[in-house]
mmCIF file with all atom_site columns, C-alpha atoms in Angstrom:
data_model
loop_
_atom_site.group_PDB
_atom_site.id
_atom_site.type_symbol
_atom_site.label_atom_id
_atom_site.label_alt_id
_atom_site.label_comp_id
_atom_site.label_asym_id
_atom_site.label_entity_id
_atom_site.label_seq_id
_atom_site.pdbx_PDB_ins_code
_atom_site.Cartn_x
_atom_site.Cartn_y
_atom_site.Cartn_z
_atom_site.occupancy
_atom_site.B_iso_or_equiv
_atom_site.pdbx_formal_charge
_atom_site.auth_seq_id
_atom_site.auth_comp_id
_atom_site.auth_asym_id
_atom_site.auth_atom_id
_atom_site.pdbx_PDB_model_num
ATOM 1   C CA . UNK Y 1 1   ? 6.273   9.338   -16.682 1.00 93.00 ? 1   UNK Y CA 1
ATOM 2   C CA . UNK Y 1 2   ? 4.436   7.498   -14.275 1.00 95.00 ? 2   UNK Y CA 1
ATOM 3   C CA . UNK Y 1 3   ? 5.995   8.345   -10.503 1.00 97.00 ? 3   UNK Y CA 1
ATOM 4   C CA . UNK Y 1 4   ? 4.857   6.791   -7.462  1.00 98.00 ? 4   UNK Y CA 1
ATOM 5   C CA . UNK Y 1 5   ? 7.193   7.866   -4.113  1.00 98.00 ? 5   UNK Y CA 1
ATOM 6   C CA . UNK Y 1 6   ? 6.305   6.646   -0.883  1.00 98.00 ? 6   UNK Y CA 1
ATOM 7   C CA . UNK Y 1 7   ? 7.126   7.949   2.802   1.00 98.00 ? 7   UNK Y CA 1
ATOM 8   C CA . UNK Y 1 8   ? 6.193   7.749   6.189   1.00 98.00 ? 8   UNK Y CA 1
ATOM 9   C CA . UNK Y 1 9   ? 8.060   4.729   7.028   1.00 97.00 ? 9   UNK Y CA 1
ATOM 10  C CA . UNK Y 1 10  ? 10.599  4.301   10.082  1.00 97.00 ? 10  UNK Y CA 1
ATOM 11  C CA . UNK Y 1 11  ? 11.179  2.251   13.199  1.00 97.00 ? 11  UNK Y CA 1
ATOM 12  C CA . UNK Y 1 12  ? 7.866   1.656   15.223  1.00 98.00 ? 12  UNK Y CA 1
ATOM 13  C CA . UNK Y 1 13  ? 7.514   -0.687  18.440  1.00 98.00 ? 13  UNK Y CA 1
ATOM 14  C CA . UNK Y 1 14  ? 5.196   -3.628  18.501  1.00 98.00 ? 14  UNK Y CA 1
ATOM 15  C CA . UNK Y 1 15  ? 1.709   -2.024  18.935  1.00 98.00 ? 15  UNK Y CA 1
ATOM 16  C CA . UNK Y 1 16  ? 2.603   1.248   17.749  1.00 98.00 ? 16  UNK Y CA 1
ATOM 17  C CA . UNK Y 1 17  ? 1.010   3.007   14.800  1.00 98.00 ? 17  UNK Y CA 1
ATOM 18  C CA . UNK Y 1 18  ? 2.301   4.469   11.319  1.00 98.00 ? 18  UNK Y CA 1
ATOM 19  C CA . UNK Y 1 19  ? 0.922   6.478   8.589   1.00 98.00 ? 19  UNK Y CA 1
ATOM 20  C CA . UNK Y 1 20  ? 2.246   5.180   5.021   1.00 98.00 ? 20  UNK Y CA 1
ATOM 21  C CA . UNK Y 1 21  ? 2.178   7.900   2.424   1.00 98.00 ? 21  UNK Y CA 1
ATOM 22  C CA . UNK Y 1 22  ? 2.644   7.620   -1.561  1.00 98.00 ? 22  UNK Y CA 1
ATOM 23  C CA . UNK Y 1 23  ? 2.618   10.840  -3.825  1.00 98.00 ? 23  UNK Y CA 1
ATOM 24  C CA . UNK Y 1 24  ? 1.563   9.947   -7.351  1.00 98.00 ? 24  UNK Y CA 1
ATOM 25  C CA . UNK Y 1 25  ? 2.347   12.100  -10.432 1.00 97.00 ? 25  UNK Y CA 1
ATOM 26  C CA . UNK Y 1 26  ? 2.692   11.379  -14.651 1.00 96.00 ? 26  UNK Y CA 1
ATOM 27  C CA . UNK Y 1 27  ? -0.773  9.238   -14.991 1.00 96.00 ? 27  UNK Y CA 1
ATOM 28  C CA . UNK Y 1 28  ? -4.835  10.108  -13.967 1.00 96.00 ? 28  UNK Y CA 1
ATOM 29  C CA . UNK Y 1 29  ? -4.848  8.573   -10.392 1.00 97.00 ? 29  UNK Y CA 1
ATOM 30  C CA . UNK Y 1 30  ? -8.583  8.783   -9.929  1.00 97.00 ? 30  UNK Y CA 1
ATOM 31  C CA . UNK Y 1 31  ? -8.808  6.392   -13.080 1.00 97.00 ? 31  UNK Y CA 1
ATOM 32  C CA . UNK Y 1 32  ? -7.011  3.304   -11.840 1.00 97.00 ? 32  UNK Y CA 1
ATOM 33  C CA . UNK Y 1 33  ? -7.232  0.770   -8.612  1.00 98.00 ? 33  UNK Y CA 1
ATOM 34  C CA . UNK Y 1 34  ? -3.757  1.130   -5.787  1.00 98.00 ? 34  UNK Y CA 1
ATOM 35  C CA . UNK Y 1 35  ? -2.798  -1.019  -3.420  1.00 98.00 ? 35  UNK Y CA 1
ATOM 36  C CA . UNK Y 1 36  ? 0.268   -1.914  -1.046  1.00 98.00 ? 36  UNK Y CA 1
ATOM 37  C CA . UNK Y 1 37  ? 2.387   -5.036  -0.380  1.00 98.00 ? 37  UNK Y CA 1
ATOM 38  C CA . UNK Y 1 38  ? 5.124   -5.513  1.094   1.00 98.00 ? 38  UNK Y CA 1
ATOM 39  C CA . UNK Y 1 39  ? 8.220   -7.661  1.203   1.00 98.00 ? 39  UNK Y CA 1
ATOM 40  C CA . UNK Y 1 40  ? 10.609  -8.937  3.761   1.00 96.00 ? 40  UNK Y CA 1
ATOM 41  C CA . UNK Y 1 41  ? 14.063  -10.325 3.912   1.00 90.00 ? 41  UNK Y CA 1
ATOM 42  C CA . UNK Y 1 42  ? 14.027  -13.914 1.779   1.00 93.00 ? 42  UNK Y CA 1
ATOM 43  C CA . UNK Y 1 43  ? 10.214  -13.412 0.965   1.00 96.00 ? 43  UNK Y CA 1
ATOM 44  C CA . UNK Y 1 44  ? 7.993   -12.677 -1.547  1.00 96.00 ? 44  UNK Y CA 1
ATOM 45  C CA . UNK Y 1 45  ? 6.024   -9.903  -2.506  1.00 97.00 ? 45  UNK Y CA 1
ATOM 46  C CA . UNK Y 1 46  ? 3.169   -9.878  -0.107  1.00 97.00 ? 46  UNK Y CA 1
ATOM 47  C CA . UNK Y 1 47  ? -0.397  -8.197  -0.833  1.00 98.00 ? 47  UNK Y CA 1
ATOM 48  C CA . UNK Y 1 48  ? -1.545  -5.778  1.876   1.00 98.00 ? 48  UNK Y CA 1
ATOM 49  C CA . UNK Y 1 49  ? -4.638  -3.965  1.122   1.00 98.00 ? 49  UNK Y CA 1
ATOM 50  C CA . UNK Y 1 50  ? -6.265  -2.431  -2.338  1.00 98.00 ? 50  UNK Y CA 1
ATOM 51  C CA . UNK Y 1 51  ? -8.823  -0.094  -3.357  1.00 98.00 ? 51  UNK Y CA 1
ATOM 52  C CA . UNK Y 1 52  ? -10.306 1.073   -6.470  1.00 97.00 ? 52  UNK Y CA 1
ATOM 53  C CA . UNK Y 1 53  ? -9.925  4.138   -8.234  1.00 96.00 ? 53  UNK Y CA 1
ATOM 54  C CA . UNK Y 1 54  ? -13.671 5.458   -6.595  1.00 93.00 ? 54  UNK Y CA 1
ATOM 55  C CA . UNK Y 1 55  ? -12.400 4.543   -2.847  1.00 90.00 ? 55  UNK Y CA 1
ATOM 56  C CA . UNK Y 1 56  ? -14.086 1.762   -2.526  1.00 87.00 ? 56  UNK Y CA 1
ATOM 57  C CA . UNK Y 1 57  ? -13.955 -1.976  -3.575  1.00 93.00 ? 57  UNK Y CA 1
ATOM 58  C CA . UNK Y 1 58  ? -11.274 -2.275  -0.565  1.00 97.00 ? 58  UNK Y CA 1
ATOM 59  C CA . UNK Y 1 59  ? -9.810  -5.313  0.522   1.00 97.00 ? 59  UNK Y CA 1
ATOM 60  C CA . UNK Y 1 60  ? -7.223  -6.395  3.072   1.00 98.00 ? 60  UNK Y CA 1
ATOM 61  C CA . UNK Y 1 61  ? -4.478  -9.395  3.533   1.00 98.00 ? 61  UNK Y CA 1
ATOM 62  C CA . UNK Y 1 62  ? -5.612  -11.774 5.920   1.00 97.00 ? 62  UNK Y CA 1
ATOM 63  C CA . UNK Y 1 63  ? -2.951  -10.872 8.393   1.00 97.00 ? 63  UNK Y CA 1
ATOM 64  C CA . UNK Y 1 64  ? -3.688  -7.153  8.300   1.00 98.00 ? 64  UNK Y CA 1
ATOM 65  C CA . UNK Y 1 65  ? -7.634  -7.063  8.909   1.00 98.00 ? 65  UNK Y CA 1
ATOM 66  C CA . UNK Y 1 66  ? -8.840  -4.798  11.399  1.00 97.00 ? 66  UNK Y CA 1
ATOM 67  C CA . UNK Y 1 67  ? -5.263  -3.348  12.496  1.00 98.00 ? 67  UNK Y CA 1
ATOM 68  C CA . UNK Y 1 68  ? -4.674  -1.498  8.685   1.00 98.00 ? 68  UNK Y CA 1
ATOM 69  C CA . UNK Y 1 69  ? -6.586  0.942   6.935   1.00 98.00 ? 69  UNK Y CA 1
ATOM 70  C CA . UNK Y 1 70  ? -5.976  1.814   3.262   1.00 98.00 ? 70  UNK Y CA 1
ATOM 71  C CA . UNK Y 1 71  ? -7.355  5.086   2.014   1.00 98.00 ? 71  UNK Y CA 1
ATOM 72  C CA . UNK Y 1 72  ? -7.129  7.377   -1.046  1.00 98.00 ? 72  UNK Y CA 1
ATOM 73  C CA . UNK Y 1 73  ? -7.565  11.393  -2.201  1.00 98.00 ? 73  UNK Y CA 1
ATOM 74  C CA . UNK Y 1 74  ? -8.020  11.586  -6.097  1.00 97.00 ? 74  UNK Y CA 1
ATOM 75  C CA . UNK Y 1 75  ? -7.799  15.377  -5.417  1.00 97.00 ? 75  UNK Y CA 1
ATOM 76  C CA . UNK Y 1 76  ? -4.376  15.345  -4.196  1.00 98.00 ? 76  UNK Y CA 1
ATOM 77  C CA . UNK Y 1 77  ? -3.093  11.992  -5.667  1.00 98.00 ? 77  UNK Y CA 1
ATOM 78  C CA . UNK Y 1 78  ? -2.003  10.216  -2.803  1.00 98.00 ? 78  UNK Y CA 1
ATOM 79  C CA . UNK Y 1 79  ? -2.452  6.816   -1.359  1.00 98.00 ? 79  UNK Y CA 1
ATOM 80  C CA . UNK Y 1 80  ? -2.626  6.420   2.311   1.00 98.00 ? 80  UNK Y CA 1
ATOM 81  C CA . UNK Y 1 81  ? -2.224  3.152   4.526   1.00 98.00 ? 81  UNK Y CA 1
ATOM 82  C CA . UNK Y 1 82  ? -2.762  3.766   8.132   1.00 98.00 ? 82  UNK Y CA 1
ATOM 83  C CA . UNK Y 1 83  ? -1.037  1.009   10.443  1.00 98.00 ? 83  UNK Y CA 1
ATOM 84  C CA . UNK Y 1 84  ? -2.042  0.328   13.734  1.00 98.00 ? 84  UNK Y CA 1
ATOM 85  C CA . UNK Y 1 85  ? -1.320  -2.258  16.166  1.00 98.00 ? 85  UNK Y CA 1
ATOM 86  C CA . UNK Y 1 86  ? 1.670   -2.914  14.660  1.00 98.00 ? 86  UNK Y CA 1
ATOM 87  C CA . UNK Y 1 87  ? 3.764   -6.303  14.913  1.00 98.00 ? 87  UNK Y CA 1
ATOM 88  C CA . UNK Y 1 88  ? 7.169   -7.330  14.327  1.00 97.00 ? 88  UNK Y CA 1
ATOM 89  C CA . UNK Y 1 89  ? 6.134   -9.806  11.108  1.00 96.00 ? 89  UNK Y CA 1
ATOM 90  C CA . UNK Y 1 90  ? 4.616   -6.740  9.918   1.00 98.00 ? 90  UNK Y CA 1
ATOM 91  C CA . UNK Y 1 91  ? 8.629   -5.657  9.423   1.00 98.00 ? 91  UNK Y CA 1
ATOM 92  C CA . UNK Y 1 92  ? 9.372   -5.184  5.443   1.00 98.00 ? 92  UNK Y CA 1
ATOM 93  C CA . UNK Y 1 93  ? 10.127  -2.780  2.484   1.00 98.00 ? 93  UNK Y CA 1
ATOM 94  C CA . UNK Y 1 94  ? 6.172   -1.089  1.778   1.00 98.00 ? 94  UNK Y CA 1
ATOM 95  C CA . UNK Y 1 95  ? 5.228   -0.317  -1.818  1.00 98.00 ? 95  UNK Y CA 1
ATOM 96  C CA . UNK Y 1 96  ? 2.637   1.656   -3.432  1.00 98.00 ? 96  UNK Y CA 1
ATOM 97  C CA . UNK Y 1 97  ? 1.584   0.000   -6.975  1.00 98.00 ? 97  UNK Y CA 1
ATOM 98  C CA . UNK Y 1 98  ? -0.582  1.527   -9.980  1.00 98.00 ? 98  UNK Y CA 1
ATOM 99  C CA . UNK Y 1 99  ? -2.884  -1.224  -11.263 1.00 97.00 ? 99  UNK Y CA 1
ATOM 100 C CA . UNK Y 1 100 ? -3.507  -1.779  -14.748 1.00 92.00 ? 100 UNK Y CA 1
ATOM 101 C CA . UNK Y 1 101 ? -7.422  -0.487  -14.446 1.00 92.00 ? 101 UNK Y CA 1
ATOM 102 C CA . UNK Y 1 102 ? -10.585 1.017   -12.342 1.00 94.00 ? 102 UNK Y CA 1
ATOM 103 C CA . UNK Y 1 103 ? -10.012 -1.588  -9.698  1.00 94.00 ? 103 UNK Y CA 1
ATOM 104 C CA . UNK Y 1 104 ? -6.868  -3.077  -7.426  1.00 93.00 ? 104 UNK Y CA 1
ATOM 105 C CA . UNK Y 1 105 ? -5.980  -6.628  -7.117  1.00 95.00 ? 105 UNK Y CA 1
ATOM 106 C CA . UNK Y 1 106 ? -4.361  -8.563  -4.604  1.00 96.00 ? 106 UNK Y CA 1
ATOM 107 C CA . UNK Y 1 107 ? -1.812  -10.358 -7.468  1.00 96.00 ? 107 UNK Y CA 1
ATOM 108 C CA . UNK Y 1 108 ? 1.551   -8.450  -8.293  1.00 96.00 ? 108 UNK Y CA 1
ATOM 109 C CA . UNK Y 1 109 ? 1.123   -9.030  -11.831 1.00 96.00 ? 109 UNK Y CA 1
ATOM 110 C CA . UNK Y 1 110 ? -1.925  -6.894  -12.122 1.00 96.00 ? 110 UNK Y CA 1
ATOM 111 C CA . UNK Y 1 111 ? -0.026  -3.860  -11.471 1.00 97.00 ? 111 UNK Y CA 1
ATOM 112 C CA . UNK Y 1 112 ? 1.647   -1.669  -14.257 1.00 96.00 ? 112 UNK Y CA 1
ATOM 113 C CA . UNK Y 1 113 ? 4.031   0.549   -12.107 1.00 97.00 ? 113 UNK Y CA 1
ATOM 114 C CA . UNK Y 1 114 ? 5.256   0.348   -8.738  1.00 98.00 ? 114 UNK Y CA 1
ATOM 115 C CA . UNK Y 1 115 ? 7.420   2.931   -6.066  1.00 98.00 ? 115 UNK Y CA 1
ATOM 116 C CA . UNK Y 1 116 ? 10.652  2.464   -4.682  1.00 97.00 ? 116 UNK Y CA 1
ATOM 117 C CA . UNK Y 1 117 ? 9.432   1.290   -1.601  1.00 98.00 ? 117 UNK Y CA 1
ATOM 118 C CA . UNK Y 1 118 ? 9.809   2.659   2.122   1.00 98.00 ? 118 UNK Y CA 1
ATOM 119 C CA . UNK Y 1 119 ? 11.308  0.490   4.769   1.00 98.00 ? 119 UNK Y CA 1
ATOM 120 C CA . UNK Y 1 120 ? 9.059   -0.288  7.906   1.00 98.00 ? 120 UNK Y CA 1
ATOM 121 C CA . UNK Y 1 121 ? 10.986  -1.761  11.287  1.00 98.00 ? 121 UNK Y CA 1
ATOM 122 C CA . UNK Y 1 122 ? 9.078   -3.085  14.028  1.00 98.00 ? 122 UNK Y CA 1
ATOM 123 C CA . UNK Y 1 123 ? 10.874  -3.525  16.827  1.00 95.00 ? 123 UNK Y CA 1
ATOM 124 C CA . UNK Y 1 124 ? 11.651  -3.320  20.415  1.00 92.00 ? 124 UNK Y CA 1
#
């Protein structure tokens, strides 16, 4: 079945950097868009960045642009978000999501499966 497990996430300070990992298994990943959100305490699922199943097509939440950096290998199956410049409202539970075809989307609804999530903590 379709598995998506993410890592890399831990206590950072503000302006600090962190390297977001998912591992996808069960489905084709080169076929079908990814993208991250992420969700804090009392809020709702927020989009993050996407990117289509070629590596392109990539686009970022307002608040992350030019401090994130989403990136994929279809030869190993893994999603990558690189965060840099990090800030405390940038604090929440990260997820890796499948989307339902070639390309991502910044809605929830357009994704089919989603990870368990990997908490991020910035912090001082």
């Amino acid at each position: 079945q379709v598995q998506l497990t993410e890592s890399g996430g831990g206590l950072v300070e503000p302006g600090g950097s962190l390297r977001l990992l998912c591992a996808a298994s069960g489905f084709d990943f080169s076929r079908y868009g990814m993208g991250w959100f992420r969700q804090a305490p009392g809020k709702d699922r927020e989009f993050v960045a996407t990117v289509s199943y070629f590596g392109g097509d990539i686009y970022y939440g307002d608040s992350v642009i030019g401090r994130f950096k989403i990136s994929r290998d279809n030869a190993q199956s893994t999603l990558s978000l690189q965060m840099n410049n990090v800030k405390p409202e940038d604090t929440g539970v990260y997820y890796c999501a499948a989307a339902a075809g070639y390309v991502g989307s910044v809605k929830v609804d357009d994704y089919r499966a989603w990870g368990q999530g990997t908490q991020v903590t910035v912090t001082s």
